[in-house]
mmCIF file of C-alpha atoms and ligand atoms in Angstrom:
data_model
loop_
_atom_site.group_PDB
_atom_site.id
_atom_site.type_symbol
_atom_site.label_atom_id
_atom_site.label_comp_id
_atom_site.label_asym_id
_atom_site.label_seq_id
_atom_site.Cartn_x
_atom_site.Cartn_y
_atom_site.Cartn_z
ATOM 1 C CA MET O 1 -17.071 -11.448 5.101
ATOM 2 C CA MET O 2 -13.590 -12.931 5.190
ATOM 3 C CA ARG O 3 -11.050 -10.674 3.602
ATOM 4 C CA LYS O 4 -7.688 -12.184 2.725
ATOM 5 C CA LYS O 5 -4.919 -10.433 4.597
ATOM 6 C CA ILE O 6 -2.275 -8.635 2.570
ATOM 7 C CA VAL O 7 1.202 -7.806 3.816
ATOM 8 C CA ALA O 8 3.345 -5.706 1.507
ATOM 9 C CA GLY O 9 6.954 -4.634 1.845
ATOM 10 C CA ASN O 10 7.737 -1.166 0.544
ATOM 11 C CA TRP O 11 11.471 -1.228 0.017
ATOM 12 C CA LYS O 12 11.549 2.495 -0.836
ATOM 13 C CA MET O 13 14.921 3.642 -2.295
ATOM 14 C CA ASN O 14 16.765 0.586 -1.023
ATOM 15 C CA MET O 15 18.039 -2.617 -2.629
ATOM 16 C CA SER O 16 19.987 -2.714 -5.878
ATOM 17 C CA PRO O 17 19.030 -5.620 -8.182
ATOM 18 C CA ALA O 18 21.788 -7.799 -6.684
ATOM 19 C CA LYS O 19 20.833 -6.993 -3.089
ATOM 20 C CA ALA O 20 17.165 -7.504 -3.933
ATOM 21 C CA VAL O 21 17.802 -11.001 -5.261
ATOM 22 C CA ALA O 22 19.817 -11.827 -2.137
ATOM 23 C CA LEU O 23 16.947 -10.639 0.083
ATOM 24 C CA ILE O 24 14.396 -12.741 -1.817
ATOM 25 C CA GLY O 25 16.768 -15.674 -1.348
ATOM 26 C CA THR O 26 16.659 -15.120 2.419
ATOM 27 C CA LEU O 27 12.881 -14.746 2.537
ATOM 28 C CA LYS O 28 11.464 -17.178 0.037
ATOM 29 C CA ASP O 29 11.829 -20.520 1.785
ATOM 30 C CA LYS O 30 10.503 -19.088 5.024
ATOM 31 C CA ILE O 31 7.430 -17.496 3.445
ATOM 32 C CA ASN O 32 5.018 -20.279 2.662
ATOM 33 C CA VAL O 33 1.703 -18.891 3.845
ATOM 34 C CA THR O 34 -1.166 -19.190 1.388
ATOM 35 C CA ASP O 35 -3.852 -17.421 3.442
ATOM 36 C CA VAL O 36 -2.000 -14.084 3.248
ATOM 37 C CA ASP O 37 -1.134 -12.174 0.085
ATOM 38 C CA VAL O 38 2.565 -11.363 0.330
ATOM 39 C CA VAL O 39 3.883 -8.564 -1.853
ATOM 40 C CA VAL O 40 7.297 -6.941 -2.198
ATOM 41 C CA CYS O 41 7.732 -3.550 -3.852
ATOM 42 C CA PRO O 42 11.337 -3.013 -4.988
ATOM 43 C CA PRO O 43 12.695 0.016 -6.843
ATOM 44 C CA TYR O 44 11.893 -0.050 -10.583
ATOM 45 C CA VAL O 45 15.346 -1.208 -11.695
ATOM 46 C CA ALA O 46 15.177 -4.245 -9.409
ATOM 47 C CA LEU O 47 11.733 -5.351 -10.644
ATOM 48 C CA PRO O 48 12.922 -7.731 -13.401
ATOM 49 C CA ALA O 49 15.422 -9.472 -11.114
ATOM 50 C CA VAL O 50 12.888 -9.767 -8.298
ATOM 51 C CA LEU O 51 10.156 -11.088 -10.611
ATOM 52 C CA GLU O 52 12.584 -13.783 -11.708
ATOM 53 C CA ALA O 53 13.694 -14.552 -8.150
ATOM 54 C CA VAL O 54 10.139 -15.022 -6.799
ATOM 55 C CA LYS O 55 9.120 -17.546 -9.473
ATOM 56 C CA GLY O 56 7.689 -20.656 -7.860
ATOM 57 C CA THR O 57 7.010 -18.853 -4.546
ATOM 58 C CA ASN O 58 3.916 -17.192 -3.089
ATOM 59 C CA ILE O 59 5.594 -13.801 -3.158
ATOM 60 C CA GLN O 60 3.981 -11.282 -5.494
ATOM 61 C CA VAL O 61 5.536 -8.100 -6.819
ATOM 62 C CA GLY O 62 4.473 -4.457 -6.837
ATOM 63 C CA ALA O 63 5.954 -1.165 -7.996
ATOM 64 C CA GLN O 64 6.283 1.866 -5.738
ATOM 65 C CA ASN O 65 4.768 4.327 -8.190
ATOM 66 C CA MET O 66 3.792 4.819 -11.842
ATOM 67 C CA TYR O 67 2.687 7.683 -14.060
ATOM 68 C CA PHE O 68 -0.891 8.319 -15.141
ATOM 69 C CA GLU O 69 -0.213 8.695 -18.868
ATOM 70 C CA GLU O 70 0.260 5.868 -21.362
ATOM 71 C CA SER O 71 3.552 7.037 -22.900
ATOM 72 C CA GLY O 72 5.256 10.136 -24.187
ATOM 73 C CA ALA O 73 7.419 13.046 -23.159
ATOM 74 C CA TYR O 74 7.478 12.513 -19.383
ATOM 75 C CA THR O 75 11.173 12.226 -18.646
ATOM 76 C CA GLY O 76 11.953 9.930 -15.760
ATOM 77 C CA GLU O 77 8.480 8.442 -15.448
ATOM 78 C CA ILE O 78 7.279 4.841 -15.826
ATOM 79 C CA ALA O 79 4.089 3.899 -17.688
ATOM 80 C CA PRO O 80 1.561 1.312 -16.466
ATOM 81 C CA ASP O 81 2.086 -0.902 -19.546
ATOM 82 C CA MET O 82 5.772 -1.183 -18.734
ATOM 83 C CA LEU O 83 4.912 -2.637 -15.328
ATOM 84 C CA VAL O 84 2.261 -4.951 -16.763
ATOM 85 C CA GLU O 85 4.661 -6.289 -19.386
ATOM 86 C CA LEU O 86 7.135 -7.255 -16.662
ATOM 87 C CA GLY O 87 4.471 -9.132 -14.705
ATOM 88 C CA VAL O 88 3.993 -6.624 -11.886
ATOM 89 C CA LYS O 89 0.579 -7.010 -10.163
ATOM 90 C CA TYR O 90 0.423 -4.199 -7.592
ATOM 91 C CA VAL O 91 1.396 -0.555 -7.495
ATOM 92 C CA ILE O 92 1.714 1.712 -4.483
ATOM 93 C CA ILE O 93 -0.027 5.004 -5.219
ATOM 94 C CA GLY O 94 0.264 8.266 -3.296
ATOM 95 C CA HIS O 95 2.702 7.244 -0.597
ATOM 96 C CA SER O 96 3.184 10.138 1.827
ATOM 97 C CA GLU O 97 6.816 10.429 0.749
ATOM 98 C CA ARG O 98 5.655 10.986 -2.812
ATOM 99 C CA ARG O 99 3.128 13.561 -1.641
ATOM 100 C CA GLN O 100 5.739 15.271 0.546
ATOM 101 C CA TYR O 101 8.856 15.219 -1.674
ATOM 102 C CA PHE O 102 7.426 14.862 -5.174
ATOM 103 C CA ALA O 103 4.394 17.106 -4.985
ATOM 104 C CA GLU O 104 1.749 14.431 -5.512
ATOM 105 C CA THR O 105 -1.732 15.587 -4.649
ATOM 106 C CA ASP O 106 -5.081 13.910 -4.075
ATOM 107 C CA VAL O 107 -5.903 14.798 -7.695
ATOM 108 C CA THR O 108 -2.817 13.138 -9.215
ATOM 109 C CA VAL O 109 -3.363 10.202 -6.877
ATOM 110 C CA ASN O 110 -6.885 9.831 -8.282
ATOM 111 C CA LYS O 111 -5.525 9.871 -11.848
ATOM 112 C CA LYS O 112 -3.017 7.173 -10.965
ATOM 113 C CA VAL O 113 -5.566 4.986 -9.185
ATOM 114 C CA LYS O 114 -7.847 5.109 -12.240
ATOM 115 C CA LYS O 115 -4.981 4.404 -14.625
ATOM 116 C CA ALA O 116 -3.736 1.466 -12.535
ATOM 117 C CA ILE O 117 -7.233 -0.063 -12.521
ATOM 118 C CA GLU O 118 -7.540 0.457 -16.276
ATOM 119 C CA HIS O 119 -4.410 -1.683 -16.639
ATOM 120 C CA LYS O 120 -5.577 -4.272 -14.100
ATOM 121 C CA LEU O 121 -2.878 -3.362 -11.616
ATOM 122 C CA VAL O 122 -4.005 -3.449 -7.984
ATOM 123 C CA PRO O 123 -3.487 0.001 -6.468
ATOM 124 C CA ILE O 124 -2.228 0.170 -2.896
ATOM 125 C CA LEU O 125 -3.608 3.614 -2.194
ATOM 126 C CA CYS O 126 -1.893 5.402 0.684
ATOM 127 C CA VAL O 127 -3.611 7.890 2.963
ATOM 128 C CA GLY O 128 -2.665 9.338 6.334
ATOM 129 C CA GLU O 129 -2.196 12.417 8.447
ATOM 130 C CA SER O 130 0.822 14.322 9.739
ATOM 131 C CA LEU O 131 1.444 14.770 13.464
ATOM 132 C CA GLU O 132 0.281 18.378 13.217
ATOM 133 C CA GLU O 133 -2.979 17.263 11.625
ATOM 134 C CA ARG O 134 -3.522 14.599 14.295
ATOM 135 C CA GLU O 135 -2.914 17.121 17.043
ATOM 136 C CA GLN O 136 -5.360 19.470 15.385
ATOM 137 C CA GLY O 137 -7.994 16.737 15.572
ATOM 138 C CA ILE O 138 -8.611 16.529 11.825
ATOM 139 C CA THR O 139 -7.295 13.002 11.170
ATOM 140 C CA ILE O 140 -10.619 11.410 10.297
ATOM 141 C CA ASP O 141 -11.810 14.368 8.193
ATOM 142 C CA LEU O 142 -8.536 14.412 6.293
ATOM 143 C CA VAL O 143 -8.342 10.676 5.646
ATOM 144 C CA ARG O 144 -11.994 10.640 4.543
ATOM 145 C CA LEU O 145 -11.238 13.433 2.072
ATOM 146 C CA GLN O 146 -8.074 11.739 0.762
ATOM 147 C CA THR O 147 -10.029 8.512 0.263
ATOM 148 C CA LYS O 148 -12.972 10.214 -1.440
ATOM 149 C CA VAL O 149 -10.855 12.182 -3.896
ATOM 150 C CA ALA O 150 -8.637 9.175 -4.663
ATOM 151 C CA LEU O 151 -11.685 7.061 -5.521
ATOM 152 C CA LYS O 152 -13.521 9.724 -7.539
ATOM 153 C CA ASP O 153 -15.013 8.156 -10.697
ATOM 154 C CA VAL O 154 -13.833 4.669 -9.724
ATOM 155 C CA ALA O 155 -16.642 2.161 -10.345
ATOM 156 C CA ALA O 156 -17.934 0.070 -7.452
ATOM 157 C CA GLU O 157 -16.744 -3.238 -8.907
ATOM 158 C CA ASP O 158 -13.261 -1.780 -9.380
ATOM 159 C CA ALA O 159 -13.204 -0.191 -5.928
ATOM 160 C CA LYS O 160 -13.640 -3.629 -4.353
ATOM 161 C CA GLY O 161 -10.180 -4.614 -5.569
ATOM 162 C CA VAL O 162 -8.387 -1.519 -4.283
ATOM 163 C CA VAL O 163 -6.130 -1.893 -1.250
ATOM 164 C CA ILE O 164 -6.070 1.184 0.982
ATOM 165 C CA ALA O 165 -3.063 1.675 3.253
ATOM 166 C CA TYR O 166 -3.555 3.922 6.260
ATOM 167 C CA GLU O 167 -0.139 5.296 7.104
ATOM 168 C CA PRO O 168 0.059 8.034 9.732
ATOM 169 C CA ILE O 169 3.096 10.080 8.693
ATOM 170 C CA TRP O 170 4.270 10.438 12.292
ATOM 171 C CA ALA O 171 4.547 6.647 12.544
ATOM 172 C CA ILE O 172 6.610 6.141 9.381
ATOM 173 C CA GLY O 173 10.236 5.273 10.056
ATOM 174 C CA THR O 174 10.018 6.693 13.565
ATOM 175 C CA GLY O 175 9.579 3.527 15.602
ATOM 176 C CA ARG O 176 6.467 5.244 16.940
ATOM 177 C CA THR O 177 3.752 2.797 15.856
ATOM 178 C CA ALA O 178 0.135 3.886 16.145
ATOM 179 C CA THR O 179 -1.583 1.947 18.899
ATOM 180 C CA SER O 180 -3.805 -0.785 17.581
ATOM 181 C CA ALA O 181 -6.795 1.253 18.785
ATOM 182 C CA GLN O 182 -5.623 4.370 16.897
ATOM 183 C CA ALA O 183 -4.973 2.359 13.756
ATOM 184 C CA GLU O 184 -8.291 0.535 14.005
ATOM 185 C CA GLU O 185 -10.211 3.787 14.489
ATOM 186 C CA VAL O 186 -8.939 5.255 11.241
ATOM 187 C CA CYS O 187 -9.117 2.005 9.241
ATOM 188 C CA LYS O 188 -12.743 1.671 10.371
ATOM 189 C CA ALA O 189 -13.440 5.261 9.277
ATOM 190 C CA ILE O 190 -11.934 4.470 5.872
ATOM 191 C CA ARG O 191 -14.234 1.468 5.513
ATOM 192 C CA GLU O 192 -17.181 3.661 6.527
ATOM 193 C CA VAL O 193 -16.412 6.271 3.906
ATOM 194 C CA VAL O 194 -16.138 3.530 1.276
ATOM 195 C CA ALA O 195 -19.589 2.333 2.381
ATOM 196 C CA GLU O 196 -20.915 5.903 2.019
ATOM 197 C CA ILE O 197 -19.475 6.325 -1.466
ATOM 198 C CA TYR O 198 -20.513 2.867 -2.708
ATOM 199 C CA SER O 199 -22.226 0.300 -0.498
ATOM 200 C CA GLN O 200 -21.623 -1.930 2.492
ATOM 201 C CA GLU O 201 -20.793 -4.721 0.049
ATOM 202 C CA VAL O 202 -17.916 -2.736 -1.439
ATOM 203 C CA ALA O 203 -16.751 -1.631 2.010
ATOM 204 C CA ASP O 204 -16.703 -5.245 3.196
ATOM 205 C CA ALA O 205 -14.586 -6.264 0.204
ATOM 206 C CA VAL O 206 -11.964 -3.501 0.323
ATOM 207 C CA ARG O 207 -8.782 -4.383 2.156
ATOM 208 C CA VAL O 208 -7.370 -1.744 4.489
ATOM 209 C CA GLN O 209 -3.782 -2.016 5.641
ATOM 210 C CA TYR O 210 -1.978 -0.228 8.420
ATOM 211 C CA GLY O 211 1.542 1.082 7.842
ATOM 212 C CA GLY O 212 4.027 2.878 10.064
ATOM 213 C CA SER O 213 6.740 1.127 12.124
ATOM 214 C CA VAL O 214 5.134 -2.293 11.740
ATOM 215 C CA ASN O 215 7.526 -4.945 13.057
ATOM 216 C CA GLY O 216 7.675 -8.565 14.106
ATOM 217 C CA ALA O 217 6.533 -7.686 17.613
ATOM 218 C CA ASN O 218 3.473 -5.542 16.864
ATOM 219 C CA ALA O 219 2.113 -7.113 13.657
ATOM 220 C CA ASN O 220 -0.027 -9.726 15.376
ATOM 221 C CA GLU O 221 -1.992 -7.278 17.499
ATOM 222 C CA LEU O 222 -2.450 -4.785 14.646
ATOM 223 C CA PHE O 223 -3.494 -7.345 12.019
ATOM 224 C CA ASN O 224 -6.022 -8.915 14.376
ATOM 225 C CA MET O 225 -8.055 -5.717 14.654
ATOM 226 C CA GLY O 226 -11.424 -6.030 12.919
ATOM 227 C CA ASN O 227 -10.782 -3.447 10.216
ATOM 228 C CA ILE O 228 -7.058 -3.998 9.624
ATOM 229 C CA ASP O 229 -6.416 -6.468 6.827
ATOM 230 C CA GLY O 230 -2.634 -6.507 6.940
ATOM 231 C CA GLY O 231 0.199 -4.042 6.671
ATOM 232 C CA LEU O 232 2.428 -1.936 4.480
ATOM 233 C CA VAL O 233 5.898 -2.370 5.900
ATOM 234 C CA GLY O 234 8.960 -0.210 5.283
ATOM 235 C CA GLY O 235 12.153 -0.741 7.283
ATOM 236 C CA ALA O 236 11.276 -4.185 8.631
ATOM 237 C CA SER O 237 10.614 -5.473 5.098
ATOM 238 C CA LEU O 238 14.303 -5.091 4.228
ATOM 239 C CA LYS O 239 15.367 -7.924 6.487
ATOM 240 C CA GLU O 240 14.434 -11.381 7.641
ATOM 241 C CA GLU O 241 12.042 -9.833 10.155
ATOM 242 C CA PHE O 242 9.579 -9.521 7.261
ATOM 243 C CA VAL O 243 9.018 -13.273 7.613
ATOM 244 C CA SER O 244 7.736 -12.923 11.162
ATOM 245 C CA ILE O 245 5.414 -10.100 10.052
ATOM 246 C CA VAL O 246 3.987 -12.213 7.238
ATOM 247 C CA ASN O 247 3.637 -15.155 9.644
ATOM 248 C CA TYR O 248 2.116 -12.866 12.282
HETATM 249 P P1 13P C 1 8.246 2.000 8.177
HETATM 250 O O1 13P C 1 7.683 0.601 8.333
HETATM 251 O O2 13P C 1 9.722 2.028 7.961
HETATM 252 O O3 13P C 1 7.773 2.886 9.292
HETATM 253 O O4 13P C 1 7.624 2.587 6.833
HETATM 254 C C1 13P C 1 6.257 2.502 6.631
HETATM 255 C C2 13P C 1 5.962 2.879 5.236
HETATM 256 O O5 13P C 1 6.046 4.025 4.860
HETATM 257 C C3 13P C 1 5.565 1.807 4.305
HETATM 258 O O6 13P C 1 5.088 2.335 3.122
#
């Protein structure tokens, strides 16, 4: 089973619309791969400008979050339809920063995954353990649980299209990348739990990314592991280095 690799840049709370357009200008001529899905995820307010700037390129666009209701009195939130209308194709769900600073839980993550699928947005579902949890030896148990709850009541055919990003919290923004063996171990466990919930066919279709201090120097080794289908990139996606990650 050949899974298409997917490399996504999570710009987090960086890049105004003007800066975002400038960054796309730097990247677009250098990104011409067709065998890798390339996605950038700007802040909401930069989405329209970025969608315009990537026209005619292979770069696709995702949001960093969305709410799980259709519309209504949810001050400050963004509805799935709003993203769809703009032309957004992907949405990051349950990033550890959202879990940590904005009180997202496995249950709200599950609601968002289901809502994204309902609107034909591809969820990039984030899972991963803290350093304390790794040291306690519960990484695999925890990531299995996060994955199971996030995919609760998601149909097999829909689950095939979900992208799961394994991001160990201790590796995010720290320069301390997981070794390719550590990353592979957990990505493999994620694929195994998907096989348990659904089938081997679904597990073989699901794409599992690694995220956490991915850079131009380590992308090749990580993305060549058997169960790692690309990466979710933070800091290094804000500069030209993203090109060398995409062209790993
Ligand atoms: P860094 O690549 O900056 O470690 O961030 C990873 C991340 O959180 C991507 O979602």
